[in-house]
mmCIF file of N, CA and C in Angstrom:
data_model
loop_
_atom_site.group_PDB
_atom_site.id
_atom_site.type_symbol
_atom_site.label_atom_id
_atom_site.label_comp_id
_atom_site.label_asym_id
_atom_site.label_seq_id
_atom_site.Cartn_x
_atom_site.Cartn_y
_atom_site.Cartn_z
ATOM 1 N N UNK A 1241 -0.440 3.471 29.667
ATOM 2 C CA UNK A 1241 -0.778 2.758 28.443
ATOM 3 C C UNK A 1241 -1.008 1.291 28.784
ATOM 4 N N UNK A 1242 -2.003 0.741 28.212
ATOM 5 C CA UNK A 1242 -2.389 -0.636 28.476
ATOM 6 C C UNK A 1242 -1.354 -1.611 27.889
ATOM 7 N N UNK A 1243 -1.096 -2.699 28.586
ATOM 8 C CA UNK A 1243 -0.121 -3.696 28.119
ATOM 9 C C UNK A 1243 -0.559 -4.323 26.799
ATOM 10 N N UNK A 1244 -1.847 -4.426 26.574
ATOM 11 C CA UNK A 1244 -2.351 -4.989 25.312
ATOM 12 C C UNK A 1244 -1.962 -4.096 24.144
ATOM 13 N N UNK A 1245 -2.066 -2.776 24.332
ATOM 14 C CA UNK A 1245 -1.678 -1.856 23.264
ATOM 15 C C UNK A 1245 -0.190 -1.947 22.966
ATOM 16 N N UNK A 1246 0.614 -2.083 23.987
ATOM 17 C CA UNK A 1246 2.050 -2.199 23.782
ATOM 18 C C UNK A 1246 2.376 -3.454 22.976
ATOM 19 N N UNK A 1247 1.730 -4.555 23.305
ATOM 20 C CA UNK A 1247 1.965 -5.810 22.582
ATOM 21 C C UNK A 1247 1.494 -5.690 21.135
ATOM 22 N N UNK A 1248 0.330 -5.095 20.938
ATOM 23 C CA UNK A 1248 -0.208 -4.937 19.581
ATOM 24 C C UNK A 1248 0.729 -4.081 18.730
ATOM 25 N N UNK A 1249 1.157 -2.939 19.284
ATOM 26 C CA UNK A 1249 2.043 -2.063 18.523
ATOM 27 C C UNK A 1249 3.392 -2.716 18.259
ATOM 28 N N UNK A 1250 3.892 -3.485 19.210
ATOM 29 C CA UNK A 1250 5.184 -4.158 19.011
ATOM 30 C C UNK A 1250 5.095 -5.214 17.910
ATOM 31 N N UNK A 1251 4.057 -6.019 17.949
ATOM 32 C CA UNK A 1251 3.895 -7.079 16.946
ATOM 33 C C UNK A 1251 3.718 -6.484 15.550
ATOM 34 N N UNK A 1252 2.854 -5.497 15.427
ATOM 35 C CA UNK A 1252 2.650 -4.890 14.115
ATOM 36 C C UNK A 1252 3.862 -4.087 13.665
ATOM 37 N N UNK A 1253 4.611 -3.519 14.587
ATOM 38 C CA UNK A 1253 5.832 -2.806 14.231
ATOM 39 C C UNK A 1253 6.879 -3.734 13.655
ATOM 40 N N UNK A 1254 7.080 -4.879 14.295
ATOM 41 C CA UNK A 1254 8.037 -5.867 13.782
ATOM 42 C C UNK A 1254 7.580 -6.399 12.424
ATOM 43 N N UNK A 1255 6.294 -6.677 12.301
ATOM 44 C CA UNK A 1255 5.771 -7.169 11.022
ATOM 45 C C UNK A 1255 5.949 -6.122 9.917
ATOM 46 N N UNK A 1256 5.729 -4.855 10.241
ATOM 47 C CA UNK A 1256 5.901 -3.798 9.237
ATOM 48 C C UNK A 1256 7.358 -3.657 8.829
ATOM 49 N N UNK A 1257 8.282 -3.768 9.774
ATOM 50 C CA UNK A 1257 9.705 -3.692 9.428
ATOM 51 C C UNK A 1257 10.129 -4.850 8.528
ATOM 52 N N UNK A 1258 9.655 -6.048 8.836
ATOM 53 C CA UNK A 1258 9.974 -7.200 7.985
ATOM 54 C C UNK A 1258 9.371 -7.038 6.588
ATOM 55 N N UNK A 1259 8.184 -6.480 6.528
ATOM 56 C CA UNK A 1259 7.539 -6.260 5.233
ATOM 57 C C UNK A 1259 8.283 -5.202 4.426
ATOM 58 N N UNK A 1260 8.708 -4.130 5.082
ATOM 59 C CA UNK A 1260 9.494 -3.110 4.388
ATOM 60 C C UNK A 1260 10.818 -3.681 3.884
ATOM 61 N N UNK A 1261 11.403 -4.581 4.636
ATOM 62 C CA UNK A 1261 12.627 -5.243 4.190
ATOM 63 C C UNK A 1261 12.355 -6.046 2.912
ATOM 64 N N UNK A 1262 11.228 -6.754 2.864
ATOM 65 C CA UNK A 1262 10.892 -7.543 1.676
ATOM 66 C C UNK A 1262 10.627 -6.624 0.485
ATOM 67 N N UNK A 1263 10.028 -5.458 0.722
ATOM 68 C CA UNK A 1263 9.800 -4.508 -0.367
ATOM 69 C C UNK A 1263 11.134 -4.000 -0.906
ATOM 70 N N UNK A 1264 12.075 -3.729 -0.021
ATOM 71 C CA UNK A 1264 13.370 -3.194 -0.450
ATOM 72 C C UNK A 1264 14.233 -4.242 -1.140
ATOM 73 N N UNK A 1265 14.213 -5.487 -0.638
ATOM 74 C CA UNK A 1265 15.101 -6.523 -1.158
ATOM 75 C C UNK A 1265 14.537 -7.200 -2.393
ATOM 76 N N UNK A 1266 13.276 -7.438 -2.419
ATOM 77 C CA UNK A 1266 12.643 -8.085 -3.571
ATOM 78 C C UNK A 1266 12.666 -9.584 -3.500
ATOM 79 N N UNK A 1267 13.189 -10.323 -4.384
ATOM 80 C CA UNK A 1267 13.977 -9.977 -5.562
ATOM 81 C C UNK A 1267 13.140 -9.658 -6.803
ATOM 82 N N UNK A 1268 11.900 -10.071 -6.866
ATOM 83 C CA UNK A 1268 11.115 -9.798 -8.072
ATOM 84 C C UNK A 1268 10.035 -8.764 -7.771
ATOM 85 N N UNK A 1269 9.428 -8.271 -8.833
ATOM 86 C CA UNK A 1269 8.366 -7.282 -8.675
ATOM 87 C C UNK A 1269 7.141 -7.904 -8.001
ATOM 88 N N UNK A 1270 6.915 -9.190 -8.234
ATOM 89 C CA UNK A 1270 5.774 -9.842 -7.593
ATOM 90 C C UNK A 1270 5.992 -9.982 -6.093
ATOM 91 N N UNK A 1271 7.228 -10.239 -5.656
ATOM 92 C CA UNK A 1271 7.517 -10.266 -4.224
ATOM 93 C C UNK A 1271 7.240 -8.904 -3.598
ATOM 94 N N UNK A 1272 7.641 -7.869 -4.294
ATOM 95 C CA UNK A 1272 7.406 -6.514 -3.782
ATOM 96 C C UNK A 1272 5.917 -6.187 -3.753
ATOM 97 N N UNK A 1273 5.168 -6.637 -4.742
ATOM 98 C CA UNK A 1273 3.729 -6.380 -4.784
ATOM 99 C C UNK A 1273 3.013 -7.080 -3.631
ATOM 100 N N UNK A 1274 3.378 -8.322 -3.375
ATOM 101 C CA UNK A 1274 2.761 -9.052 -2.261
ATOM 102 C C UNK A 1274 3.124 -8.387 -0.939
ATOM 103 N N UNK A 1275 4.366 -7.957 -0.800
ATOM 104 C CA UNK A 1275 4.782 -7.289 0.433
ATOM 105 C C UNK A 1275 4.044 -5.962 0.620
ATOM 106 N N UNK A 1276 3.809 -5.246 -0.462
ATOM 107 C CA UNK A 1276 3.050 -3.996 -0.366
ATOM 108 C C UNK A 1276 1.619 -4.268 0.073
ATOM 109 N N UNK A 1277 1.012 -5.326 -0.443
ATOM 110 C CA UNK A 1277 -0.331 -5.708 -0.009
ATOM 111 C C UNK A 1277 -0.346 -6.093 1.467
ATOM 112 N N UNK A 1278 0.683 -6.799 1.898
ATOM 113 C CA UNK A 1278 0.774 -7.173 3.313
ATOM 114 C C UNK A 1278 0.912 -5.929 4.176
ATOM 115 N N UNK A 1279 1.707 -4.955 3.737
ATOM 116 C CA UNK A 1279 1.879 -3.727 4.505
ATOM 117 C C UNK A 1279 0.567 -2.952 4.605
ATOM 118 N N UNK A 1280 -0.179 -2.884 3.514
ATOM 119 C CA UNK A 1280 -1.482 -2.228 3.559
ATOM 120 C C UNK A 1280 -2.435 -2.962 4.501
ATOM 121 N N UNK A 1281 -2.379 -4.274 4.495
ATOM 122 C CA UNK A 1281 -3.218 -5.058 5.394
ATOM 123 C C UNK A 1281 -2.830 -4.822 6.844
ATOM 124 N N UNK A 1282 -1.534 -4.704 7.106
ATOM 125 C CA UNK A 1282 -1.082 -4.427 8.470
ATOM 126 C C UNK A 1282 -1.577 -3.062 8.940
ATOM 127 N N UNK A 1283 -1.526 -2.071 8.076
ATOM 128 C CA UNK A 1283 -2.029 -0.744 8.436
ATOM 129 C C UNK A 1283 -3.522 -0.811 8.741
ATOM 130 N N UNK A 1284 -4.254 -1.554 7.918
ATOM 131 C CA UNK A 1284 -5.685 -1.704 8.169
ATOM 132 C C UNK A 1284 -5.947 -2.410 9.498
ATOM 133 N N UNK A 1285 -5.145 -3.403 9.822
ATOM 134 C CA UNK A 1285 -5.313 -4.111 11.094
ATOM 135 C C UNK A 1285 -5.029 -3.202 12.283
ATOM 136 N N UNK A 1286 -4.018 -2.365 12.175
ATOM 137 C CA UNK A 1286 -3.716 -1.426 13.261
ATOM 138 C C UNK A 1286 -4.859 -0.432 13.425
ATOM 139 N N UNK A 1287 -5.383 0.082 12.326
ATOM 140 C CA UNK A 1287 -6.520 0.997 12.411
ATOM 141 C C UNK A 1287 -7.744 0.300 12.990
ATOM 142 N N UNK A 1288 -7.969 -0.944 12.590
ATOM 143 C CA UNK A 1288 -9.095 -1.702 13.134
ATOM 144 C C UNK A 1288 -8.938 -1.981 14.621
ATOM 145 N N UNK A 1289 -7.719 -2.305 15.047
ATOM 146 C CA UNK A 1289 -7.473 -2.533 16.473
ATOM 147 C C UNK A 1289 -7.683 -1.247 17.262
ATOM 148 N N UNK A 1290 -7.244 -0.121 16.706
ATOM 149 C CA UNK A 1290 -7.466 1.157 17.366
ATOM 150 C C UNK A 1290 -8.958 1.458 17.493
ATOM 151 N N UNK A 1291 -9.712 1.167 16.435
ATOM 152 C CA UNK A 1291 -11.158 1.391 16.492
ATOM 153 C C UNK A 1291 -11.811 0.502 17.541
ATOM 154 N N UNK A 1292 -11.398 -0.743 17.626
ATOM 155 C CA UNK A 1292 -12.007 -1.662 18.582
ATOM 156 C C UNK A 1292 -11.640 -1.296 20.022
ATOM 157 N N UNK A 1293 -10.397 -0.909 20.240
ATOM 158 C CA UNK A 1293 -9.964 -0.601 21.600
ATOM 159 C C UNK A 1293 -10.556 0.714 22.089
ATOM 160 N N UNK A 1294 -10.592 1.715 21.226
ATOM 161 C CA UNK A 1294 -11.075 3.041 21.631
ATOM 162 C C UNK A 1294 -12.554 3.275 21.345
ATOM 163 N N UNK A 1295 -13.247 2.291 20.818
ATOM 164 C CA UNK A 1295 -14.697 2.340 20.585
ATOM 165 C C UNK A 1295 -15.105 3.538 19.719
ATOM 166 N N UNK A 1296 -14.526 3.621 18.530
ATOM 167 C CA UNK A 1296 -14.911 4.668 17.588
ATOM 168 C C UNK A 1296 -14.882 4.104 16.174
ATOM 169 N N UNK A 1297 -15.423 4.888 15.246
ATOM 170 C CA UNK A 1297 -15.421 4.477 13.835
ATOM 171 C C UNK A 1297 -14.833 5.562 12.941
ATOM 172 N N UNK A 1298 -14.041 6.450 13.492
ATOM 173 C CA UNK A 1298 -13.476 7.559 12.710
ATOM 174 C C UNK A 1298 -12.489 7.088 11.647
ATOM 175 N N UNK A 1299 -11.882 5.938 11.836
ATOM 176 C CA UNK A 1299 -10.874 5.448 10.896
ATOM 177 C C UNK A 1299 -11.464 4.649 9.737
ATOM 178 N N UNK A 1300 -12.747 4.447 9.739
ATOM 179 C CA UNK A 1300 -13.374 3.618 8.703
ATOM 180 C C UNK A 1300 -13.176 4.159 7.287
ATOM 181 N N UNK A 1301 -13.329 5.473 7.024
ATOM 182 C CA UNK A 1301 -13.068 5.955 5.657
ATOM 183 C C UNK A 1301 -11.628 5.707 5.205
ATOM 184 N N UNK A 1302 -10.681 5.871 6.106
ATOM 185 C CA UNK A 1302 -9.282 5.607 5.744
ATOM 186 C C UNK A 1302 -9.082 4.132 5.421
ATOM 187 N N UNK A 1303 -9.721 3.256 6.164
ATOM 188 C CA UNK A 1303 -9.608 1.819 5.894
ATOM 189 C C UNK A 1303 -10.185 1.466 4.529
ATOM 190 N N UNK A 1304 -11.292 2.088 4.175
ATOM 191 C CA UNK A 1304 -11.902 1.823 2.865
ATOM 192 C C UNK A 1304 -10.987 2.294 1.728
ATOM 193 N N UNK A 1305 -10.363 3.443 1.893
ATOM 194 C CA UNK A 1305 -9.453 3.948 0.865
ATOM 195 C C UNK A 1305 -8.225 3.055 0.750
ATOM 196 N N UNK A 1306 -7.682 2.623 1.882
ATOM 197 C CA UNK A 1306 -6.521 1.731 1.864
ATOM 198 C C UNK A 1306 -6.864 0.421 1.165
ATOM 199 N N UNK A 1307 -8.055 -0.117 1.425
ATOM 200 C CA UNK A 1307 -8.469 -1.359 0.771
ATOM 201 C C UNK A 1307 -8.591 -1.171 -0.736
ATOM 202 N N UNK A 1308 -9.153 -0.050 -1.164
ATOM 203 C CA UNK A 1308 -9.296 0.214 -2.598
ATOM 204 C C UNK A 1308 -7.936 0.377 -3.267
ATOM 205 N N UNK A 1309 -7.019 1.078 -2.617
ATOM 206 C CA UNK A 1309 -5.678 1.254 -3.170
ATOM 207 C C UNK A 1309 -4.992 -0.099 -3.316
ATOM 208 N N UNK A 1310 -5.158 -0.962 -2.322
ATOM 209 C CA UNK A 1310 -4.547 -2.291 -2.385
ATOM 210 C C UNK A 1310 -5.068 -3.115 -3.546
ATOM 211 N N UNK A 1311 -6.380 -3.118 -3.728
ATOM 212 C CA UNK A 1311 -6.979 -3.910 -4.806
ATOM 213 C C UNK A 1311 -6.554 -3.374 -6.171
ATOM 214 N N UNK A 1312 -6.687 -2.062 -6.367
ATOM 215 C CA UNK A 1312 -6.346 -1.494 -7.668
ATOM 216 C C UNK A 1312 -4.852 -1.575 -7.944
ATOM 217 N N UNK A 1313 -4.038 -1.452 -6.912
ATOM 218 C CA UNK A 1313 -2.590 -1.602 -7.093
ATOM 219 C C UNK A 1313 -2.216 -3.011 -7.509
ATOM 220 N N UNK A 1314 -2.849 -3.997 -6.896
ATOM 221 C CA UNK A 1314 -2.577 -5.392 -7.259
ATOM 222 C C UNK A 1314 -2.997 -5.688 -8.691
ATOM 223 N N UNK A 1315 -4.132 -5.156 -9.091
ATOM 224 C CA UNK A 1315 -4.599 -5.356 -10.467
ATOM 225 C C UNK A 1315 -3.640 -4.703 -11.457
ATOM 226 N N UNK A 1316 -3.199 -3.491 -11.159
ATOM 227 C CA UNK A 1316 -2.276 -2.788 -12.053
ATOM 228 C C UNK A 1316 -0.959 -3.534 -12.179
ATOM 229 N N UNK A 1317 -0.426 -4.034 -11.085
ATOM 230 C CA UNK A 1317 0.842 -4.763 -11.138
ATOM 231 C C UNK A 1317 0.670 -6.073 -11.898
ATOM 232 N N UNK A 1318 -0.436 -6.761 -11.692
ATOM 233 C CA UNK A 1318 -0.677 -8.013 -12.410
ATOM 234 C C UNK A 1318 -0.767 -7.773 -13.913
ATOM 235 N N UNK A 1319 -1.432 -6.696 -14.312
ATOM 236 C CA UNK A 1319 -1.517 -6.382 -15.740
ATOM 237 C C UNK A 1319 -0.152 -6.009 -16.303
ATOM 238 N N UNK A 1320 0.637 -5.272 -15.542
ATOM 239 C CA UNK A 1320 1.977 -4.890 -15.985
ATOM 240 C C UNK A 1320 2.856 -6.119 -16.175
ATOM 241 N N UNK A 1321 2.827 -7.034 -15.223
ATOM 242 C CA UNK A 1321 3.657 -8.237 -15.313
ATOM 243 C C UNK A 1321 3.184 -9.120 -16.460
ATOM 244 N N UNK A 1322 1.875 -9.211 -16.661
ATOM 245 C CA UNK A 1322 1.354 -10.025 -17.754
ATOM 246 C C UNK A 1322 1.780 -9.465 -19.102
ATOM 247 N N UNK A 1323 1.759 -8.145 -19.259
ATOM 248 C CA UNK A 1323 2.190 -7.547 -20.518
ATOM 249 C C UNK A 1323 3.685 -7.697 -20.728
ATOM 250 N N UNK A 1324 4.434 -7.577 -19.652
ATOM 251 C CA UNK A 1324 5.894 -7.696 -19.752
ATOM 252 C C UNK A 1324 6.297 -9.115 -20.128
ATOM 253 N N UNK A 1325 5.541 -10.106 -19.665
ATOM 254 C CA UNK A 1325 5.839 -11.488 -19.989
ATOM 255 C C UNK A 1325 5.341 -11.892 -21.365
ATOM 256 N N UNK A 1326 4.646 -10.995 -22.057
ATOM 257 C CA UNK A 1326 4.193 -11.279 -23.399
ATOM 258 C C UNK A 1326 2.823 -11.930 -23.457
ATOM 259 N N UNK A 1327 2.083 -11.897 -22.387
ATOM 260 C CA UNK A 1327 0.744 -12.508 -22.343
ATOM 261 C C UNK A 1327 -0.298 -11.406 -22.482
ATOM 262 N N UNK A 1328 -0.365 -10.781 -23.673
ATOM 263 C CA UNK A 1328 -1.308 -9.685 -23.902
ATOM 264 C C UNK A 1328 -2.704 -10.231 -24.107
ATOM 265 N N UNK A 1329 -3.605 -9.783 -23.249
ATOM 266 C CA UNK A 1329 -5.007 -10.204 -23.382
ATOM 267 C C UNK A 1329 -5.894 -9.011 -23.414
#
C-alpha cells in the first residue's frame, strides 16, 4: 500500500472521528447539522481521492447522491429550526 494512501486514510479517519464526536455531543441541533455536513463532505473527499488515485469514475454517482442529501438535509434542518424559533415564513 502506498504511503500516500495511508496518510490520506489516517487524516480522514481522524477527521471523521472528531466529526462523529461533534454529532454525538452537540450541544445544539445546528452544531449537529454542521457536523453532519462536514461528515458528508469528508466522505465525498475520500471518494474523490480514491477516484484520483485509482484513475476511475465509478464513484461519481455516489458522490452526486451524497451532495444532494447534504443540501436537502441542510435545507430541512434550517426550516425546522426556523419554525421552532417562531420565524414562520
